[in-house]
PDB file of C-alpha atoms in Angstrom:
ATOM      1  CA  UNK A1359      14.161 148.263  63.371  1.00 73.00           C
ATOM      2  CA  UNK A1360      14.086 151.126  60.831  1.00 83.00           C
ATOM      3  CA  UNK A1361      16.098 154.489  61.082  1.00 90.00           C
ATOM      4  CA  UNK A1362      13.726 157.200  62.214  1.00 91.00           C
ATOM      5  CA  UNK A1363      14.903 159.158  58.657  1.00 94.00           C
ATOM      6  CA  UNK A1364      13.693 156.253  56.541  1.00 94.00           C
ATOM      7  CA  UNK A1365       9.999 155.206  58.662  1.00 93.00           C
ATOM      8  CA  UNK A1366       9.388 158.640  57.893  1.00 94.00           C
ATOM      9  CA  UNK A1367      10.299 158.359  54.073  1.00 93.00           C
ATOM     10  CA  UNK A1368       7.945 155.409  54.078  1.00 92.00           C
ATOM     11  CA  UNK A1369       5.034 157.002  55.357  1.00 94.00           C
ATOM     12  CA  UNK A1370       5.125 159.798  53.779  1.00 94.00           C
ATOM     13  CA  UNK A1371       5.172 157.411  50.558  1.00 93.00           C
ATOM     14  CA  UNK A1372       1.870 155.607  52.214  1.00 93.00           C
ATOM     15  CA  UNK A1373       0.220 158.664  53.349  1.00 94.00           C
ATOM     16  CA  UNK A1374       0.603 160.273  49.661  1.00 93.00           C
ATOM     17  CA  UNK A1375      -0.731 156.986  48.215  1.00 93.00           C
ATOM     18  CA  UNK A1376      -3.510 156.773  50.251  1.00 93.00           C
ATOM     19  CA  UNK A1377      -4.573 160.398  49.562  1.00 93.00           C
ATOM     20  CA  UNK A1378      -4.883 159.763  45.975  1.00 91.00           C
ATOM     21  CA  UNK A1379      -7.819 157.347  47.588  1.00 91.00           C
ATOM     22  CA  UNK A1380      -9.278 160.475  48.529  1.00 92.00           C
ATOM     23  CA  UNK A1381      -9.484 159.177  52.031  1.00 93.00           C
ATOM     24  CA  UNK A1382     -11.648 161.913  54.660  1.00 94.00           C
ATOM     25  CA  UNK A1383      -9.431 160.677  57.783  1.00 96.00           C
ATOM     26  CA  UNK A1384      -5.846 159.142  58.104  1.00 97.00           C
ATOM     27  CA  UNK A1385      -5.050 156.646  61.004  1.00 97.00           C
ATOM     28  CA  UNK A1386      -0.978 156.117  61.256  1.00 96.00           C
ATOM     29  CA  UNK A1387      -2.042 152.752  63.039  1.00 94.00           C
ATOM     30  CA  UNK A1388       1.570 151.569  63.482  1.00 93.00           C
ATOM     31  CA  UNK A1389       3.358 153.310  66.663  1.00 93.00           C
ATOM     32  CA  UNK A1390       6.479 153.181  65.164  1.00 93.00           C
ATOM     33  CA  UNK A1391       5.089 155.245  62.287  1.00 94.00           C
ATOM     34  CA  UNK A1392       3.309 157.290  64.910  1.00 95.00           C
ATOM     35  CA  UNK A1393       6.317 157.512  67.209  1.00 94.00           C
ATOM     36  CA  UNK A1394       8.444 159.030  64.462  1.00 94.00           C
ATOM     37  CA  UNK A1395       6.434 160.052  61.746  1.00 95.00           C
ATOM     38  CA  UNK A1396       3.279 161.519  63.090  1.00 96.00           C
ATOM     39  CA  UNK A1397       4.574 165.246  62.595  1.00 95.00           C
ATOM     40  CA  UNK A1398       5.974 165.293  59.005  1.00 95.00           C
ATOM     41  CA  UNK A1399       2.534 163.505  57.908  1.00 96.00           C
ATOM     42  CA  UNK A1400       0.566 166.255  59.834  1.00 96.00           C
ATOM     43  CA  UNK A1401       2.130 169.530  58.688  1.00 94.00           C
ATOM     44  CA  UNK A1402       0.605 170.527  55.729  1.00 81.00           C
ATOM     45  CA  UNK A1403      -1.882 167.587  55.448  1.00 92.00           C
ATOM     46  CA  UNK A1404      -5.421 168.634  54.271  1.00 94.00           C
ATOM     47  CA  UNK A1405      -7.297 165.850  56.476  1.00 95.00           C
ATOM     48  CA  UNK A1406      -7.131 164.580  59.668  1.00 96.00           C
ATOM     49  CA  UNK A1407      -4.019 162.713  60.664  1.00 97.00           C
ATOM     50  CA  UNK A1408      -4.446 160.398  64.031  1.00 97.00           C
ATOM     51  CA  UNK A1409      -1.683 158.260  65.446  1.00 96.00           C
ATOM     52  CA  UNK A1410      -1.395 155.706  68.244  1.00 96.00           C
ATOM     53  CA  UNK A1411       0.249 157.354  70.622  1.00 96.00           C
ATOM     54  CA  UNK A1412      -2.179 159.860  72.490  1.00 96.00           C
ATOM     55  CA  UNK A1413      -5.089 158.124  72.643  1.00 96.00           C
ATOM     56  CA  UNK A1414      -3.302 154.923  74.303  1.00 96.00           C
ATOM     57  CA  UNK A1415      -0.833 156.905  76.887  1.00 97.00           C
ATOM     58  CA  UNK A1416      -4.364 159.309  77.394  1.00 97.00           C
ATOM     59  CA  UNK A1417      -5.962 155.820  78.506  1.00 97.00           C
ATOM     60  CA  UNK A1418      -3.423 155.106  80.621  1.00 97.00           C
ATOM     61  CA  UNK A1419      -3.514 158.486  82.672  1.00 97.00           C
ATOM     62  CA  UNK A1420      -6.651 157.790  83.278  1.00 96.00           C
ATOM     63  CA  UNK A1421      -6.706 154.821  84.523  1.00 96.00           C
ATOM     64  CA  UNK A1422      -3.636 154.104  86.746  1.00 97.00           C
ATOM     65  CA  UNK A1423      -4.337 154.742  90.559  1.00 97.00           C
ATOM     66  CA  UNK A1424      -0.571 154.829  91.197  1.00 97.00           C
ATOM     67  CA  UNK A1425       0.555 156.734  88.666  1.00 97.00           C
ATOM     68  CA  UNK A1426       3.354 153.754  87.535  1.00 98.00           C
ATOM     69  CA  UNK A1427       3.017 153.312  84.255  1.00 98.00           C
ATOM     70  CA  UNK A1428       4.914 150.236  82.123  1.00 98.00           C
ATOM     71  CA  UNK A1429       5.035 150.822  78.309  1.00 98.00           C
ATOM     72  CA  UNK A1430       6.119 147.355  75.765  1.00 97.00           C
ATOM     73  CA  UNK A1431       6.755 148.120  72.040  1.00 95.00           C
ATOM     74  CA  UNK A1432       9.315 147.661  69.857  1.00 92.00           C
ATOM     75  CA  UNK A1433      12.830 149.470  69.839  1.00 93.00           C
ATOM     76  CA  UNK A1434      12.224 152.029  67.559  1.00 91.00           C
ATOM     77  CA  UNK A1435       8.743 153.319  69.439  1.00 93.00           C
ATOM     78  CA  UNK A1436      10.611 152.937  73.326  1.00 96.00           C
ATOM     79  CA  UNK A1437      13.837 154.808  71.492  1.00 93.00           C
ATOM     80  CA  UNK A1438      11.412 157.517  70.505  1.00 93.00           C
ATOM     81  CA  UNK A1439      10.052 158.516  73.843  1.00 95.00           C
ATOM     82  CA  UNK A1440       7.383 158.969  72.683  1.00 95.00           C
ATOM     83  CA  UNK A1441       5.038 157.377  75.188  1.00 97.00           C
ATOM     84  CA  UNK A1442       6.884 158.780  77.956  1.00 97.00           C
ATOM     85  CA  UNK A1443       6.654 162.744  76.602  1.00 97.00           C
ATOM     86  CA  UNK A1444       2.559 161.911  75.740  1.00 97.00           C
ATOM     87  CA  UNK A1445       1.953 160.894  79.417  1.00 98.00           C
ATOM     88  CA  UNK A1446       3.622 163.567  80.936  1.00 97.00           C
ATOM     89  CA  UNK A1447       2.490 166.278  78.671  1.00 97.00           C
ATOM     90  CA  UNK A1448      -0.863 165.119  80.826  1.00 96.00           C
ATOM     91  CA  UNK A1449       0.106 164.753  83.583  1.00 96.00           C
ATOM     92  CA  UNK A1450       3.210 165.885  85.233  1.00 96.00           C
ATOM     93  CA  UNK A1451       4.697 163.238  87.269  1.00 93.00           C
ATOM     94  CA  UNK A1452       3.644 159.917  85.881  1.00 97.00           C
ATOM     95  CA  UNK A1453       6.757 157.638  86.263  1.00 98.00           C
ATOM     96  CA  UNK A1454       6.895 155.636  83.001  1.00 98.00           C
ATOM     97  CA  UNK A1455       9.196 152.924  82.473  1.00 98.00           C
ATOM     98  CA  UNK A1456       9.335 151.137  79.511  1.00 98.00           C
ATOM     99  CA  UNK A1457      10.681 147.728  77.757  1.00 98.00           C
ATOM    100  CA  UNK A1458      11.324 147.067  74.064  1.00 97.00           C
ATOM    101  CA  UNK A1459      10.384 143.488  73.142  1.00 97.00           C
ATOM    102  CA  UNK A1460      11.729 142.055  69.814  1.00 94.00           C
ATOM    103  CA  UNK A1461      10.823 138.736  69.821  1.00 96.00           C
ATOM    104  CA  UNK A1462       7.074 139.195  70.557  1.00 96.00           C
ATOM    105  CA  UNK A1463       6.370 140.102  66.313  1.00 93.00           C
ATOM    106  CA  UNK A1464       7.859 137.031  65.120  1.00 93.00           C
ATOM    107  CA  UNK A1465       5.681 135.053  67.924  1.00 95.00           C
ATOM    108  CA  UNK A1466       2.742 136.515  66.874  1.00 92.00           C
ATOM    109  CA  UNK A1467       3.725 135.795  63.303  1.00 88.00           C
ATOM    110  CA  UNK A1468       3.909 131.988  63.415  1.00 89.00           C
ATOM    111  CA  UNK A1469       1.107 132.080  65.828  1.00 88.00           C
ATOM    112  CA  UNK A1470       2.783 131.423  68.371  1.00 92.00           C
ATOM    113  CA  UNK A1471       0.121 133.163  70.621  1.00 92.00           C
ATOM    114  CA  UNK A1472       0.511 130.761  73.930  1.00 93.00           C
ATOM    115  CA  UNK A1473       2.460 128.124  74.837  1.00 95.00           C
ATOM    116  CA  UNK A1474       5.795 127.280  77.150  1.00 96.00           C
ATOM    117  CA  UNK A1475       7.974 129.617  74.501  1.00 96.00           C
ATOM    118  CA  UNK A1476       5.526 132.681  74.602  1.00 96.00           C
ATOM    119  CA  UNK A1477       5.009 132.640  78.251  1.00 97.00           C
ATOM    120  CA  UNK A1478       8.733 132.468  78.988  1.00 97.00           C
ATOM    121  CA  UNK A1479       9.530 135.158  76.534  1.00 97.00           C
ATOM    122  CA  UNK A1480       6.403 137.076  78.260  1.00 97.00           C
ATOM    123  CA  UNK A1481       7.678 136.850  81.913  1.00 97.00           C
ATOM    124  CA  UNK A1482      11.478 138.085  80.731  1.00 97.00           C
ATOM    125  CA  UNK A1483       9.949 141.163  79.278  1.00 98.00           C
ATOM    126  CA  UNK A1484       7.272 141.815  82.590  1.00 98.00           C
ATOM    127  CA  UNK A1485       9.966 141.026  84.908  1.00 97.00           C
ATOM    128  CA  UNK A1486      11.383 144.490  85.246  1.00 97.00           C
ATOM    129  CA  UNK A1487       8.336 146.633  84.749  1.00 98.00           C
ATOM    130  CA  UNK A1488       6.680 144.475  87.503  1.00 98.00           C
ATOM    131  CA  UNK A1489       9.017 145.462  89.761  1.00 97.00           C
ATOM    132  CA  UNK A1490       8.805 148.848  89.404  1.00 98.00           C
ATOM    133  CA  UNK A1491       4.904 148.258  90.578  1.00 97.00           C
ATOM    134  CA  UNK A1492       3.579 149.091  87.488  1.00 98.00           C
ATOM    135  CA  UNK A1493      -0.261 148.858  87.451  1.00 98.00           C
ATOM    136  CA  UNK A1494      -1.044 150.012  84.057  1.00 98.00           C
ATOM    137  CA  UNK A1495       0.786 147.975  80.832  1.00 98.00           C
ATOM    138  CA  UNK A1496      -0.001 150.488  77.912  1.00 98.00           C
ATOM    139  CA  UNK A1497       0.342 147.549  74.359  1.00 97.00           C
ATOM    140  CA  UNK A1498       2.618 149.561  71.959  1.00 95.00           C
ATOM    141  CA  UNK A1499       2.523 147.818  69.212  1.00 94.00           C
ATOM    142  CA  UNK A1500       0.288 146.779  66.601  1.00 90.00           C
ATOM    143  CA  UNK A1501       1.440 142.975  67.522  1.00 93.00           C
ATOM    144  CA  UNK A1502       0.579 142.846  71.313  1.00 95.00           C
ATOM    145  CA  UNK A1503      -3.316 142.379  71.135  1.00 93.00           C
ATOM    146  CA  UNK A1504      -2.651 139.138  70.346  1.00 93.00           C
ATOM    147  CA  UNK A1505      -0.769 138.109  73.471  1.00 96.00           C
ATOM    148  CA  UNK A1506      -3.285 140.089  75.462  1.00 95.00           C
ATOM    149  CA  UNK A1507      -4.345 136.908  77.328  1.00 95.00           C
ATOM    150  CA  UNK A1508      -0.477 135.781  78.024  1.00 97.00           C
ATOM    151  CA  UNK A1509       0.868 138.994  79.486  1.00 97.00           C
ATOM    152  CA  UNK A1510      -2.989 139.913  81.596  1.00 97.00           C
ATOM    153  CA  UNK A1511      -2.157 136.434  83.082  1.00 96.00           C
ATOM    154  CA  UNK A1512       1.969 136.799  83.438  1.00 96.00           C
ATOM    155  CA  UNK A1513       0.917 140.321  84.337  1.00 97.00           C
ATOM    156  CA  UNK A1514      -2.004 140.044  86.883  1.00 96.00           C
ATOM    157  CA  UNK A1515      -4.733 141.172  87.819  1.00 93.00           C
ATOM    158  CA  UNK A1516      -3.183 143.976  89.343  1.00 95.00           C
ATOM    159  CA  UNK A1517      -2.003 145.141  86.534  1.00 97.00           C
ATOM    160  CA  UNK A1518      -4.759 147.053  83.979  1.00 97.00           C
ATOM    161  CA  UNK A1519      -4.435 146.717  80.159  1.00 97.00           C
ATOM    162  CA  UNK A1520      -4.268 148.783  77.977  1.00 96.00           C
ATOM    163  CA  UNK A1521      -4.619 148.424  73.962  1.00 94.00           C
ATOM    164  CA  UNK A1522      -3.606 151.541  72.208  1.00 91.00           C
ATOM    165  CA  UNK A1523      -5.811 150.271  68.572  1.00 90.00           C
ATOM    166  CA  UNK A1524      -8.914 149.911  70.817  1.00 92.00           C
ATOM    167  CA  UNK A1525      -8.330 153.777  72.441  1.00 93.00           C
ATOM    168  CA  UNK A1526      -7.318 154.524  68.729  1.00 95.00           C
ATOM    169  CA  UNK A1527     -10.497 153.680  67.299  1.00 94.00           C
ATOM    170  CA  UNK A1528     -12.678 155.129  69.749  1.00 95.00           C
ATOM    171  CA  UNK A1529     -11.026 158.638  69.199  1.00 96.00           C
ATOM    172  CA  UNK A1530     -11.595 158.336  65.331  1.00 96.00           C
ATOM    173  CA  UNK A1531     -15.288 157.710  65.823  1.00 94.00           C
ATOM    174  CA  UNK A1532     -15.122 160.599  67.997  1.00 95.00           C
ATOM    175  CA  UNK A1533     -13.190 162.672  65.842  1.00 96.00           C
ATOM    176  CA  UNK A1534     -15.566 161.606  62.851  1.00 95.00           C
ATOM    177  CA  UNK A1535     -18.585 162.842  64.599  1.00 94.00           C
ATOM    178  CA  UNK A1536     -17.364 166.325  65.634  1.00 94.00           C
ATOM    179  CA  UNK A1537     -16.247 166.920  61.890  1.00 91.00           C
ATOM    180  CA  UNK A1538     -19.533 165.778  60.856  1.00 91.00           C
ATOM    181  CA  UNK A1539     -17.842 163.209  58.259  1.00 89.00           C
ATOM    182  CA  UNK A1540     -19.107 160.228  60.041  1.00 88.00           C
ATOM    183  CA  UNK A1541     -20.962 157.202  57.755  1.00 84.00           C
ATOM    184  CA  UNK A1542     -24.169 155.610  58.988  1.00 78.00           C
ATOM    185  CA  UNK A1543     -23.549 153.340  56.143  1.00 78.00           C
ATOM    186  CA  UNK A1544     -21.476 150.248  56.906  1.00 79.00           C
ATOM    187  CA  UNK A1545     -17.860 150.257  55.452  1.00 78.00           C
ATOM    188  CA  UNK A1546     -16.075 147.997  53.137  1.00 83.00           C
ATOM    189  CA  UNK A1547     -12.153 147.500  52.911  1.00 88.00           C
ATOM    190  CA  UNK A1548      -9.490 147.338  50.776  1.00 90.00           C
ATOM    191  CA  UNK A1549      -6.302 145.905  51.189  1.00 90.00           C
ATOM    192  CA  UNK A1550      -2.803 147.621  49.806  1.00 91.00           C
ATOM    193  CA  UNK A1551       0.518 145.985  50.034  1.00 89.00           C
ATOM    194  CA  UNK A1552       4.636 147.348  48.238  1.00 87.00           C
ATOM    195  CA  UNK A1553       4.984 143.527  48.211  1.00 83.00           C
ATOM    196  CA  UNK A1554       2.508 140.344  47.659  1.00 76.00           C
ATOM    197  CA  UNK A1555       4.658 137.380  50.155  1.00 72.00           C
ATOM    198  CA  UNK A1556       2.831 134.161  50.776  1.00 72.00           C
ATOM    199  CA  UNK A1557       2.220 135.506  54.380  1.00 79.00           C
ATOM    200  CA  UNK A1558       0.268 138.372  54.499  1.00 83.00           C
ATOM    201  CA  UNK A1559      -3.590 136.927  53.962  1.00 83.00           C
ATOM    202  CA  UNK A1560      -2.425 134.622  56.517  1.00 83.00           C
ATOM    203  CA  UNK A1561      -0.893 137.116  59.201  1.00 84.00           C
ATOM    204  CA  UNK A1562      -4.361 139.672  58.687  1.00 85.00           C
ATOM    205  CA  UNK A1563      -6.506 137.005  58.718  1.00 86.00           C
ATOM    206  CA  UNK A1564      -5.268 136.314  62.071  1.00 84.00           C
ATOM    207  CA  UNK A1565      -5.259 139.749  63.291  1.00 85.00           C
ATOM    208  CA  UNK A1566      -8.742 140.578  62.140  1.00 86.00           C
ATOM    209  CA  UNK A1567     -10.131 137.113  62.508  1.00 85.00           C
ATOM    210  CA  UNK A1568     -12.013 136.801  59.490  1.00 87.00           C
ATOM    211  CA  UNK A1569     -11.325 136.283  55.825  1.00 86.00           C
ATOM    212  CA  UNK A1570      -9.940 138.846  53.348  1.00 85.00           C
ATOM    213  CA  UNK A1571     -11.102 138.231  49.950  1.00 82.00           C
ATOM    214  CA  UNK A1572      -7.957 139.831  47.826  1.00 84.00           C
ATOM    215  CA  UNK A1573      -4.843 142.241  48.250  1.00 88.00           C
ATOM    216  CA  UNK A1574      -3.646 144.353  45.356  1.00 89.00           C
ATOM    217  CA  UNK A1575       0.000 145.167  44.894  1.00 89.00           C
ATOM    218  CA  UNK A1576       0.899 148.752  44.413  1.00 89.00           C
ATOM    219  CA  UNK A1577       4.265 150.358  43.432  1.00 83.00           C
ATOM    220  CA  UNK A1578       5.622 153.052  45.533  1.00 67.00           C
ATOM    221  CA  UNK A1579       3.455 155.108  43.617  1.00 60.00           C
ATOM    222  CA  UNK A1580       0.765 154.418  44.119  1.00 49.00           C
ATOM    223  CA  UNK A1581      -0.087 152.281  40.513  1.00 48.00           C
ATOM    224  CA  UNK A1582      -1.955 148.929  40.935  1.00 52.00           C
ATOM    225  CA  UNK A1583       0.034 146.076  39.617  1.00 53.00           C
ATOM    226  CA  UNK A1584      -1.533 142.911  40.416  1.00 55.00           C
ATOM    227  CA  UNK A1585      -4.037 141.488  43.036  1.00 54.00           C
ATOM    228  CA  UNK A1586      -5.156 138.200  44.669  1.00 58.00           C
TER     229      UNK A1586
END
């Protein structure tokens, strides 16, 4: 629910902080950020710079058979167009229609994953791509993985799936490999928040379904202040 002018003031802050990591490859894995963003981080960047967008609305070409495509994410990434302009640009003629869907964060939030509530707030939100015969649901937000088994079911099986961090990921491997800057070793992580709330171990945990061991809180800077 940001202005376009100030998501991009934030990642440029993020994508600066993260290149004093000395990072090989950046992944804008928000598609707000990616929506609005993408460009300013890429022009004069010295690594890599991937977003959301292409590799989930590439998916999607390829698999719809009817060439309907229905797009969910929140305001800001629908207001872009930016879904819409990546589908076309390959292939001319796609019909895209697309649905913002504010309440689905704060669901997945409280965990509110299933249930009466979230299938409800699931069929409001399908109702008017399904009747444009959509057959392809492209997930445009970082959020929607979670209700991936509510809206497949409100949805369909008609309807194909499509989760723009799984296409994300496969492109970076890609990309990794052709640059040559692919590890054999296996990774570790580190986790970087502007503010520590009471929340956030317990939102990632539940997005990457496993323990994190500690966060570190950095100032807009970049400087570590604290960690748990």
């Amino acid at each position: 629910n940001k202005s376009p002018q100030t998501v991009i003031r934030f990642s440029r802050q993020i994508a600066r902080f993260l290149k004093g990591r000395h990072v090989k490859f950046l992944v804008v894995a928000c598609n707000t950020a990616s929506s609005w963003a993408l460009g300013a981080l890429r022009r004069g960047s010295d690594i890599p710079v991937l977003g959301v967008i292409e590799p989930g609305a590439h998916a999607a070409v390829e698999i719809t058979r009817n060439g309907r495509i229905g797009v969910i994410g929140t305001e800001g990434t629908v207001a872009s167009g930016a879904y819409p302009r990546a589908i076309r640009a390959l292939r001319p003629g796609m019909r895209v229609f697309q649905k913002a869907c504010p309440l689905f964060v704060p669901l997945v939030e409280e965990g509110r994953v299933s249930g009466p509530v979230t299938d409800r707030v699931a069929d409001e939100y399908l109702r008017p791509l399904l009747r444009e015969r959509i057959d392809t649901l492209v997930l445009g937000c970082t959020h929607y993985p979670l209700l991936k088994r509510v809206l497949q079911r409100r949805a369909g099986r008609g309807v194909r799936i499509i989760d723009s961090a799984e296409e994300t990921a496969r492109v970076l491997k890609w990309s990794l490999e052709q640059i040559g800057v692919l590890s054999g070793a296996r990774g570790g992580e580190r986790y970087y928040v502007s503010d520590l709330s009471g929340k956030f171990k317990e939102h990632a945990q539940r997005f990457l379904g496993r323990p994190i061991r500690s966060v570190t809180k950095v100032s807009i800077e970049g400087s570590s202040t604290s960690s748990r």
